[in-house]
XYZ file of C-alpha atoms in Angstrom:
141
model
C 81.202 -238.950 -30.960
C 78.659 -241.747 -30.265
C 75.530 -242.852 -31.797
C 73.046 -241.476 -29.723
C 69.048 -241.593 -30.008
C 69.396 -238.031 -31.217
C 71.917 -238.659 -33.812
C 70.211 -241.755 -34.951
C 67.089 -239.807 -35.465
C 68.750 -237.232 -37.439
C 70.502 -239.666 -39.582
C 67.027 -241.292 -40.256
C 65.379 -237.934 -40.965
C 67.873 -237.029 -43.487
C 67.879 -240.387 -45.161
C 63.898 -240.493 -45.222
C 63.890 -236.646 -46.552
C 66.651 -237.572 -49.193
C 64.208 -240.389 -50.400
C 61.301 -238.111 -50.629
C 63.362 -235.508 -52.545
C 64.640 -237.844 -55.007
C 61.318 -239.498 -55.485
C 62.451 -242.730 -54.227
C 59.990 -245.369 -53.206
C 59.194 -245.441 -49.478
C 62.279 -246.205 -47.401
C 62.696 -247.742 -44.103
C 65.797 -246.896 -42.025
C 67.515 -248.476 -38.888
C 70.446 -247.270 -37.146
C 72.336 -249.708 -34.839
C 75.547 -249.321 -32.395
C 78.651 -251.182 -32.730
C 77.242 -254.304 -31.397
C 74.479 -254.465 -33.701
C 71.837 -253.295 -31.342
C 68.957 -251.190 -32.742
C 69.147 -247.663 -31.558
C 66.130 -246.251 -33.715
C 63.945 -247.242 -36.717
C 61.275 -245.712 -39.014
C 59.307 -247.180 -41.816
C 58.213 -244.676 -44.273
C 54.390 -244.307 -45.072
C 53.261 -246.872 -47.623
C 56.614 -249.367 -47.092
C 55.623 -252.865 -46.676
C 55.808 -254.075 -43.002
C 58.629 -256.588 -43.484
C 61.190 -253.833 -44.243
C 62.248 -253.869 -40.556
C 63.819 -257.007 -40.879
C 65.576 -256.270 -44.315
C 66.984 -252.885 -42.832
C 68.250 -254.662 -39.790
C 69.628 -257.374 -41.858
C 71.810 -255.014 -44.008
C 72.814 -252.933 -40.703
C 73.618 -255.812 -38.659
C 75.686 -257.620 -41.581
C 77.861 -254.500 -41.977
C 78.786 -254.258 -38.265
C 79.405 -257.919 -37.755
C 81.286 -258.371 -40.896
C 83.125 -255.083 -40.468
C 82.386 -254.204 -44.137
C 79.685 -252.288 -45.916
C 76.742 -253.893 -48.030
C 78.579 -253.201 -51.192
C 81.609 -254.853 -49.990
C 79.364 -257.829 -48.819
C 77.620 -258.182 -52.270
C 81.011 -258.184 -53.990
C 82.336 -260.821 -51.639
C 79.207 -263.021 -51.967
C 79.792 -263.017 -55.757
C 83.253 -263.716 -55.573
C 83.236 -266.256 -52.494
C 79.540 -267.257 -51.852
C 80.713 -269.965 -49.436
C 82.220 -267.464 -47.126
C 78.921 -265.429 -46.892
C 76.746 -268.416 -46.489
C 78.848 -269.567 -43.756
C 78.747 -266.209 -42.091
C 75.133 -266.048 -42.422
C 74.758 -269.584 -40.868
C 76.999 -268.386 -38.045
C 74.775 -265.167 -37.480
C 71.487 -267.052 -37.673
C 70.631 -266.063 -41.141
C 70.683 -262.421 -39.991
C 72.903 -261.009 -42.998
C 71.409 -259.295 -46.010
C 74.748 -258.624 -48.069
C 73.818 -255.954 -50.533
C 74.138 -252.189 -50.647
C 72.103 -250.061 -48.179
C 74.144 -251.694 -45.212
C 76.558 -248.680 -44.495
C 79.263 -248.757 -41.673
C 79.158 -245.474 -39.601
C 82.733 -244.236 -38.740
C 84.056 -241.477 -36.479
C 86.612 -238.921 -37.170
C 89.398 -241.564 -36.323
C 87.961 -244.137 -38.724
C 86.537 -246.617 -35.775
C 83.363 -248.400 -36.622
C 80.704 -246.824 -34.199
C 77.688 -248.484 -35.710
C 75.595 -248.952 -38.980
C 72.715 -247.955 -40.811
C 70.465 -250.149 -43.005
C 68.181 -248.727 -45.746
C 65.752 -250.420 -47.687
C 62.861 -249.656 -49.908
C 64.082 -248.507 -53.371
C 67.081 -249.780 -55.148
C 70.106 -250.923 -53.248
C 72.026 -248.136 -54.870
C 69.393 -245.556 -53.979
C 69.157 -247.006 -50.499
C 72.983 -246.607 -49.931
C 72.760 -243.066 -51.280
C 69.950 -242.172 -48.922
C 71.722 -243.558 -45.922
C 75.053 -242.031 -46.670
C 73.378 -238.573 -47.000
C 71.962 -239.162 -43.318
C 75.309 -240.074 -42.132
C 77.114 -237.068 -43.662
C 74.308 -234.825 -42.155
C 75.806 -235.649 -38.613
C 79.363 -235.310 -39.741
C 80.206 -238.886 -39.641
C 81.727 -241.023 -42.283
C 79.571 -243.500 -44.287
C 81.428 -246.585 -45.414
C 78.919 -248.578 -47.572
């Protein structure tokens, strides 16, 4: 399976609905392909306008580093010099916190990533993972 626009919209729809159903703050969700290019984005009603860049930074960092946001955060805590250097290499585009989620196909290949922002990082991760699971793909956050 590839991340088509239809699949990306479904992931976003379920992630947003999860946020509403669980009384989260307004979410913003982006889906990128394996090269970090935006496929689709949606900003929830009431979400601050700057959320696109945060969602994209979470997704982009996951794809570029090959690890989800939780692992990025852990790496930043253990080896801040690495994450600082990587962020410099990627022109400051990485946001290494939960809510950046790799999307894997049935064979375990990374086919893209989802970035969710708006609530706590752990809730962002849960909403994004629900969206990914809804299309039969594997979330690696």
